Amino acid sequence: MTAYWVRFTGWGISGAQQDEQASGTAMTTENTKAFDGNLSPEFFEAVAGYLGERHPRYGRLLDIQLIDGGKSNWTYRVFTEHGQLVLRRPPGVHTLETAHDVGREFLFFDSFQNTDVPVPRTVDYVGEDSPIGVPFFVTEFVDGVVATREGEGFIKEAETARRLCNALVRTVAAIHNFDWEDSPLKRFGRPESFTARQLRRLPRQWDGSGGTGAAFQELTEALRAVELPKTPQTAVHGDFSVHNLLLDREDPARILAVLDWELATVGDPLADLGWFVALWVDPTDGPERLALVGPDRKVTTSEGFFTRERLVEAYAAATGRDLSLFGFYYVFGLYKAAVIWQGVYSRYLEGGTSATGIDGMNERIPQAVELGLRCTRSPNFPRWPL
């Protein structure tokens, strides 16, 4: 029977955790079936054959670690004789429309090479001729830390927190300032309003995922009633957040890479910022706000982290964009979160995704909708601050 060592790790886990997990778990043909075959000996051999044929400079394949096999695209850390790589592929489960498109994700990684947007160095994309049966792409491995996996108090110095917040703003501004029209990303540009398209698509996704309730419909109508001026399109990440960043272990205010571009497109930059700010927690937030986003986000509640209002002010200063109607985009971020969480929870109930991060999600969905509705009833809506 073929057996090999597979370790389960995560982007940027602590050194102590890495040492503990380096003891490994011997995985055989029988017990890899729990992962739908994605860590089977056949998978290992297919990756080894691919590297030997397409990228012989890396030498022999030594090991593969599953980094993330949950609700996102499945990600593997690949050890070779001459370096480490990351392989990213879609999960083998039913997904929402446009989700888990690794070709799209690779295109964004590749377009941002040698720009002010920090991304891993791309190696290859394999589509229809994939030896593992699904498309995948490969990048170089970036050895960093994910702040939300380190927990509350990871960033202890207020000055480090302030520097990280400024780096966050610079990075999202760099994404939005990228010249997408002179790049392969131009294929994603569409003349129609980004938010108008989203306000048609998201209700369909909500219904398709079993979402119910008059409150969601009321929030949909409140958002549709807002007349927005036309906003120039930019590249948008779609899920920009501190949990999708790799930070330098020695200087966590330094961003090494922006990850998880599954929802990236060309669209409204203020909608991208709205998502980021809607799910941000800061030192002034109480238990209700923390319950909405989950315990892992508490890392940004330490002294020195910006409030939501200060993040918006810093972005306006960095880009010169008019954010007077940002109240709409903030609520839209909450609305989008409710739809995405509903989809994730629905797939979990159907057995199509892992239980990681599911705790409390069914409660957070109506909380996001209700908070959005309260904001729309503010006399200042859709202006900012609410």
Coordinates of C-alpha atoms in Angstrom, one line a residue:
M1 CA 0.0 0.0 0.0
T2 CA 1.3 3.4 -0.9
A3 CA 1.6 5.8 2.0
Y4 CA 3.2 9.3 2.3
W5 CA 3.4 12.1 4.7
V6 CA 0.8 14.8 4.6
R7 CA 0.7 17.6 7.1
F8 CA -2.2 19.9 7.7
T9 CA -1.2 23.5 8.1
G10 CA -2.3 27.0 7.3
W11 CA -1.0 30.2 5.7
G12 CA 1.2 31.8 8.2
I13 CA 0.7 29.6 11.2
S14 CA 3.1 30.2 14.2
G15 CA 6.5 28.6 14.4
A16 CA 5.4 26.5 17.4
Q17 CA 2.3 25.2 15.5
Q18 CA 4.5 24.4 12.5
D19 CA 6.9 22.4 14.7
E20 CA 4.0 20.5 16.2
Q21 CA 2.4 19.7 12.9
A22 CA 5.8 18.8 11.3
S23 CA 5.5 15.5 13.3
G24 CA 3.0 14.6 10.5
T25 CA 0.2 12.2 10.1
A26 CA 0.7 9.1 8.0
M27 CA -2.0 9.2 5.4
T28 CA -2.9 6.1 3.4
T29 CA -5.3 5.3 0.6
E30 CA -8.1 4.5 3.0
N31 CA -8.1 7.6 5.2
T32 CA -7.5 10.1 2.4
K33 CA -11.0 9.3 1.1
A34 CA -12.4 11.7 3.6
F35 CA -10.9 14.5 1.5
D36 CA -12.7 13.3 -1.7
G37 CA -9.4 11.8 -3.0
N38 CA -7.7 15.2 -3.2
L39 CA -4.8 13.8 -1.0
S40 CA -4.7 10.4 -2.5
P41 CA -1.5 8.7 -3.8
E42 CA -2.8 9.2 -7.3
F43 CA -3.0 12.9 -6.7
F44 CA 0.6 13.0 -5.4
E45 CA 1.8 11.0 -8.4
A46 CA -0.1 13.3 -10.8
V47 CA 1.5 16.4 -9.3
A48 CA 4.9 14.8 -9.4
G49 CA 4.5 13.9 -13.1
Y50 CA 3.3 17.4 -13.9
L51 CA 6.3 19.0 -12.2
G52 CA 8.7 16.7 -13.8
E53 CA 7.4 17.3 -17.3
R54 CA 6.6 21.1 -17.1
H55 CA 8.9 22.4 -14.4
P56 CA 11.9 20.0 -14.0
R57 CA 14.0 22.8 -12.5
Y58 CA 12.3 22.1 -9.2
G59 CA 13.5 18.5 -9.0
R60 CA 11.8 15.7 -7.3
L61 CA 8.5 16.2 -5.4
L62 CA 9.1 15.5 -1.7
D63 CA 5.8 16.3 0.1
I64 CA 2.4 17.9 -0.2
Q65 CA 0.6 19.7 2.6
L66 CA -3.1 20.6 2.6
I67 CA -3.2 24.3 3.5
D68 CA -6.9 25.0 3.2
G69 CA -9.5 22.5 2.1
G70 CA -12.6 24.2 3.4
K71 CA -15.0 26.7 1.8
S72 CA -12.5 28.4 -0.4
N73 CA -10.5 26.9 -3.3
W74 CA -8.3 24.0 -2.0
T75 CA -4.7 25.0 -1.5
Y76 CA -1.6 22.9 -1.1
R77 CA 1.9 23.6 -0.1
V78 CA 4.2 21.7 -2.4
F79 CA 7.8 20.7 -1.3
T80 CA 10.3 20.0 -4.0
E81 CA 14.1 19.4 -4.0
H82 CA 14.7 23.0 -5.1
G83 CA 12.0 25.1 -3.4
Q84 CA 8.4 25.4 -2.2
L85 CA 5.3 26.0 -4.3
V86 CA 1.6 26.5 -3.8
L87 CA -1.0 24.7 -5.9
R88 CA -4.5 26.0 -5.9
R89 CA -7.5 24.1 -7.3
P90 CA -11.3 24.3 -7.1
P91 CA -13.1 22.1 -4.5
G92 CA -15.0 19.1 -5.7
V93 CA -18.4 20.4 -4.5
H94 CA -21.3 22.4 -5.9
T95 CA -20.5 26.1 -5.7
L96 CA -22.3 29.4 -6.4
E97 CA -22.3 31.0 -9.8
T98 CA -18.8 32.4 -10.8
A99 CA -17.2 31.0 -7.6
H100 CA -14.0 29.0 -7.5
D101 CA -12.8 30.1 -10.9
V102 CA -9.0 29.4 -10.5
G103 CA -8.3 30.6 -14.1
R104 CA -9.8 34.0 -13.1
E105 CA -7.8 34.0 -9.9
F106 CA -4.6 33.2 -11.7
L107 CA -5.1 36.0 -14.2
F108 CA -5.3 38.5 -11.4
F109 CA -2.2 37.1 -9.7
D110 CA -0.4 37.3 -13.1
S111 CA -1.6 40.8 -14.0
F112 CA -0.3 42.2 -10.7
Q113 CA 3.2 40.8 -11.0
N114 CA 5.9 43.6 -10.5
T115 CA 3.3 46.2 -9.4
D116 CA 2.5 47.9 -6.1
V117 CA 0.0 45.1 -5.3
P118 CA 1.9 42.4 -3.4
V119 CA 1.0 38.9 -4.8
P120 CA 2.9 35.6 -5.0
R121 CA 5.1 35.0 -8.0
T122 CA 3.2 33.0 -10.6
V123 CA 4.6 29.8 -12.1
D124 CA 1.9 28.2 -14.2
Y125 CA -1.8 27.7 -15.0
V126 CA -3.2 24.4 -16.3
G127 CA -6.7 24.2 -17.7
E128 CA -8.3 21.5 -19.8
D129 CA -5.3 19.3 -19.9
S130 CA -5.0 19.1 -16.1
P131 CA -3.4 15.9 -14.9
I132 CA -5.5 16.1 -11.6
G133 CA -8.8 16.3 -13.4
V134 CA -9.6 19.9 -12.6
P135 CA -7.9 23.2 -13.5
F136 CA -5.2 24.5 -11.2
F137 CA -2.5 27.1 -10.9
V138 CA 0.9 27.2 -9.2
T139 CA 2.7 30.1 -7.5
E140 CA 5.9 30.4 -5.5
F141 CA 5.4 29.9 -1.7
V142 CA 5.3 33.0 0.4
D143 CA 6.4 32.4 4.1
G144 CA 4.2 34.8 6.0
V145 CA 1.6 35.0 8.8
V146 CA -2.2 35.5 8.7
A147 CA -3.0 37.8 11.6
T148 CA -6.5 36.4 12.1
R149 CA -5.1 33.0 12.7
E150 CA -2.8 34.3 15.4
G151 CA -5.6 35.6 17.5
E152 CA -6.4 38.6 19.6
G153 CA -3.3 40.4 20.8
F154 CA -1.1 39.2 18.0
I155 CA -0.1 42.8 17.2
K156 CA 0.7 44.3 20.6
E157 CA 2.2 47.6 19.7
A158 CA -0.1 50.5 18.8
E159 CA 2.4 51.9 16.4
T160 CA 2.6 48.6 14.5
A161 CA -1.2 48.5 14.3
R162 CA -1.3 52.0 12.9
R163 CA 1.4 51.1 10.3
L164 CA -0.5 48.0 9.3
C165 CA -3.7 50.1 8.8
N166 CA -1.9 52.5 6.6
A167 CA -0.4 49.6 4.6
L168 CA -3.9 48.1 4.2
V169 CA -5.2 51.4 2.8
R170 CA -2.2 51.7 0.5
T171 CA -2.7 48.2 -0.8
V172 CA -6.4 48.5 -1.5
A173 CA -5.7 51.8 -3.2
A174 CA -3.0 50.2 -5.3
I175 CA -5.5 47.5 -6.5
H176 CA -8.0 50.2 -7.4
N177 CA -5.4 52.4 -9.1
F178 CA -4.0 49.6 -11.3
D179 CA -4.3 50.2 -15.0
W180 CA -6.6 47.3 -15.8
E181 CA -7.6 48.6 -19.2
D182 CA -4.0 48.0 -20.4
S183 CA -3.9 44.5 -19.0
P184 CA -5.5 41.1 -19.5
L185 CA -8.1 42.2 -16.9
K186 CA -9.8 44.3 -19.6
R187 CA -12.0 41.3 -20.5
F188 CA -13.8 41.8 -17.2
G189 CA -14.9 45.4 -17.9
R190 CA -18.6 45.9 -18.6
P191 CA -20.4 49.2 -19.4
E192 CA -23.3 48.5 -17.0
S193 CA -23.3 49.6 -13.4
F194 CA -21.5 47.1 -11.2
T195 CA -23.8 47.6 -8.2
A196 CA -26.9 47.3 -10.5
R197 CA -25.7 43.9 -11.7
Q198 CA -24.9 42.8 -8.2
L199 CA -28.4 43.9 -7.0
R200 CA -29.9 41.5 -9.6
R201 CA -27.5 38.6 -9.0
L202 CA -27.3 38.6 -5.2
P203 CA -31.0 38.2 -4.6
R204 CA -31.0 35.2 -7.0
Q205 CA -28.1 33.7 -5.0
W206 CA -30.0 34.3 -1.8
D207 CA -33.1 32.5 -3.1
G208 CA -31.0 29.7 -4.5
S209 CA -29.4 29.1 -1.2
G210 CA -32.6 28.9 0.7
G211 CA -32.6 32.5 2.1
T212 CA -36.0 33.7 3.3
G213 CA -37.5 36.7 5.1
A214 CA -39.1 40.0 4.4
A215 CA -36.2 41.9 6.0
F216 CA -33.9 40.8 3.2
Q217 CA -36.4 41.9 0.5
E218 CA -36.8 45.3 2.3
L219 CA -33.0 45.8 2.4
T220 CA -32.8 44.9 -1.3
E221 CA -35.4 47.5 -2.2
A222 CA -33.7 50.2 0.0
L223 CA -30.5 49.7 -1.8
R224 CA -32.1 49.6 -5.3
A225 CA -33.8 52.9 -4.5
V226 CA -30.5 54.8 -4.1
E227 CA -29.4 56.7 -7.3
L228 CA -25.6 56.5 -7.5
P229 CA -23.4 58.7 -9.8
K230 CA -21.4 56.7 -12.3
T231 CA -18.2 55.5 -10.7
P232 CA -15.2 54.7 -12.9
Q233 CA -14.5 51.0 -12.9
T234 CA -11.3 49.6 -11.4
A235 CA -9.9 46.2 -10.5
V236 CA -11.5 45.0 -7.3
H237 CA -10.5 42.2 -5.0
G238 CA -14.0 41.2 -3.9
D239 CA -12.9 40.0 -0.5
F240 CA -10.3 42.4 0.7
S241 CA -9.7 41.8 4.4
V242 CA -7.0 41.3 6.9
H243 CA -7.6 37.6 6.9
N244 CA -6.7 37.4 3.2
L245 CA -3.2 38.9 3.7
L246 CA 0.2 37.4 4.4
L247 CA 2.2 39.5 6.8
D248 CA 5.9 39.6 7.6
R249 CA 6.5 37.5 10.7
E250 CA 9.2 39.9 12.0
D251 CA 7.3 43.1 11.0
P252 CA 3.6 42.4 10.8
A253 CA 2.9 45.9 9.5
R254 CA 4.5 44.8 6.2
I255 CA 2.1 43.0 3.8
L256 CA 3.9 40.3 1.8
A257 CA 1.0 39.1 -0.3
V258 CA -2.8 39.6 -1.0
L259 CA -4.4 36.2 -1.3
D260 CA -7.8 34.6 -2.3
W261 CA -8.8 36.5 -5.5
E262 CA -11.7 34.2 -6.2
L263 CA -14.2 37.1 -6.3
A264 CA -12.0 39.5 -8.1
T265 CA -13.3 41.4 -11.1
V266 CA -13.5 44.8 -12.7
G267 CA -16.1 46.8 -10.9
D268 CA -16.9 49.6 -8.4
P269 CA -14.0 50.3 -6.1
L270 CA -16.3 51.8 -3.4
A271 CA -18.1 48.5 -3.3
D272 CA -14.8 46.8 -2.7
L273 CA -14.0 49.2 0.1
G274 CA -17.6 48.8 1.5
W275 CA -17.1 45.1 2.0
F276 CA -13.7 45.7 3.7
V277 CA -15.1 48.3 6.1
A278 CA -18.4 46.5 6.7
L279 CA -16.6 43.5 8.2
W280 CA -13.9 45.5 10.0
V281 CA -14.0 45.6 13.8
D282 CA -12.0 48.2 15.8
P283 CA -11.1 49.0 19.4
T284 CA -14.4 50.8 20.0
D285 CA -16.7 47.9 19.1
G286 CA -18.8 46.0 21.5
P287 CA -20.0 42.4 21.7
E288 CA -22.8 42.8 19.1
R289 CA -20.3 43.9 16.5
L290 CA -17.8 41.2 17.3
A291 CA -20.6 38.5 17.2
L292 CA -21.4 39.7 13.6
V293 CA -18.0 39.0 12.2
G294 CA -16.7 36.1 14.3
P295 CA -14.0 35.8 16.9
D296 CA -11.0 35.6 14.5
R297 CA -11.5 39.3 13.5
K298 CA -10.8 40.4 17.1
V299 CA -7.1 40.8 16.1
T300 CA -8.0 44.4 14.9
T301 CA -9.5 45.4 18.2
S302 CA -6.1 46.1 19.8
E303 CA -5.0 49.7 20.5
G304 CA -3.8 51.6 17.5
F305 CA -6.1 50.0 14.9
F306 CA -8.2 52.5 12.9
T307 CA -11.9 52.9 13.4
R308 CA -14.1 52.4 10.3
E309 CA -14.5 56.1 9.9
R310 CA -10.7 56.6 9.9
L311 CA -10.2 53.8 7.4
V312 CA -12.6 55.6 5.0
E313 CA -10.9 59.0 5.6
A314 CA -7.5 57.4 4.9
Y315 CA -8.7 55.8 1.7
A316 CA -10.2 59.1 0.5
A317 CA -7.0 60.9 1.1
A318 CA -5.0 58.2 -0.7
T319 CA -7.2 58.1 -3.8
G320 CA -9.0 61.4 -4.0
R321 CA -12.3 59.6 -4.6
D322 CA -15.6 61.1 -3.4
L323 CA -16.9 59.0 -0.5
S324 CA -19.8 61.2 0.4
L325 CA -22.3 58.4 -0.5
F326 CA -20.2 55.7 1.2
G327 CA -23.1 54.9 3.5
F328 CA -24.7 53.0 0.6
Y329 CA -21.5 51.0 0.0
Y330 CA -21.1 50.1 3.7
V331 CA -24.7 48.7 3.8
F332 CA -24.1 47.0 0.5
G333 CA -21.1 45.2 2.1
L334 CA -23.3 43.9 4.9
Y335 CA -25.9 42.8 2.3
K336 CA -23.3 40.9 0.3
A337 CA -22.0 39.3 3.4
A338 CA -25.4 38.0 4.3
V339 CA -25.8 36.5 0.8
I340 CA -22.4 34.8 0.9
W341 CA -22.8 33.5 4.4
Q342 CA -26.2 32.1 3.4
G343 CA -24.6 30.3 0.5
V344 CA -21.8 28.8 2.7
Y345 CA -24.3 27.7 5.4
S346 CA -26.6 26.1 2.8
R347 CA -23.7 24.1 1.3
Y348 CA -22.6 23.1 4.8
L349 CA -26.1 21.7 5.5
E350 CA -26.0 19.8 2.2
G351 CA -22.6 18.3 3.1
G352 CA -20.8 20.2 0.4
T353 CA -18.3 22.1 2.7
S354 CA -16.5 21.6 5.9
A355 CA -17.7 22.8 9.3
T356 CA -14.7 25.2 9.7
G357 CA -16.0 28.7 10.5
I358 CA -19.6 27.6 10.5
D359 CA -20.2 28.1 14.3
G360 CA -22.7 31.0 14.6
M361 CA -23.0 31.7 10.9
N362 CA -26.7 31.0 10.8
E363 CA -27.1 33.7 13.5
R364 CA -24.8 36.2 11.7
I365 CA -26.8 36.1 8.5
P366 CA -30.0 37.8 10.0
Q367 CA -27.7 40.1 12.1
A368 CA -26.1 41.4 9.0
V369 CA -29.5 42.0 7.3
E370 CA -30.9 43.7 10.4
L371 CA -27.8 46.0 10.8
G372 CA -28.1 46.9 7.2
L373 CA -31.7 47.8 7.6
R374 CA -31.0 49.9 10.7
C375 CA -28.4 51.8 8.7
T376 CA -30.9 52.5 5.8
R377 CA -33.3 54.1 8.3
S378 CA -30.6 56.6 9.4
P379 CA -31.5 60.1 8.3
N380 CA -28.0 60.4 6.8
F381 CA -28.3 57.3 4.6
P382 CA -26.9 56.9 1.9
R383 CA -24.3 59.5 3.0
W384 CA -21.4 58.8 5.3
P385 CA -20.9 58.6 8.2
L386 CA -24.2 57.0 9.1

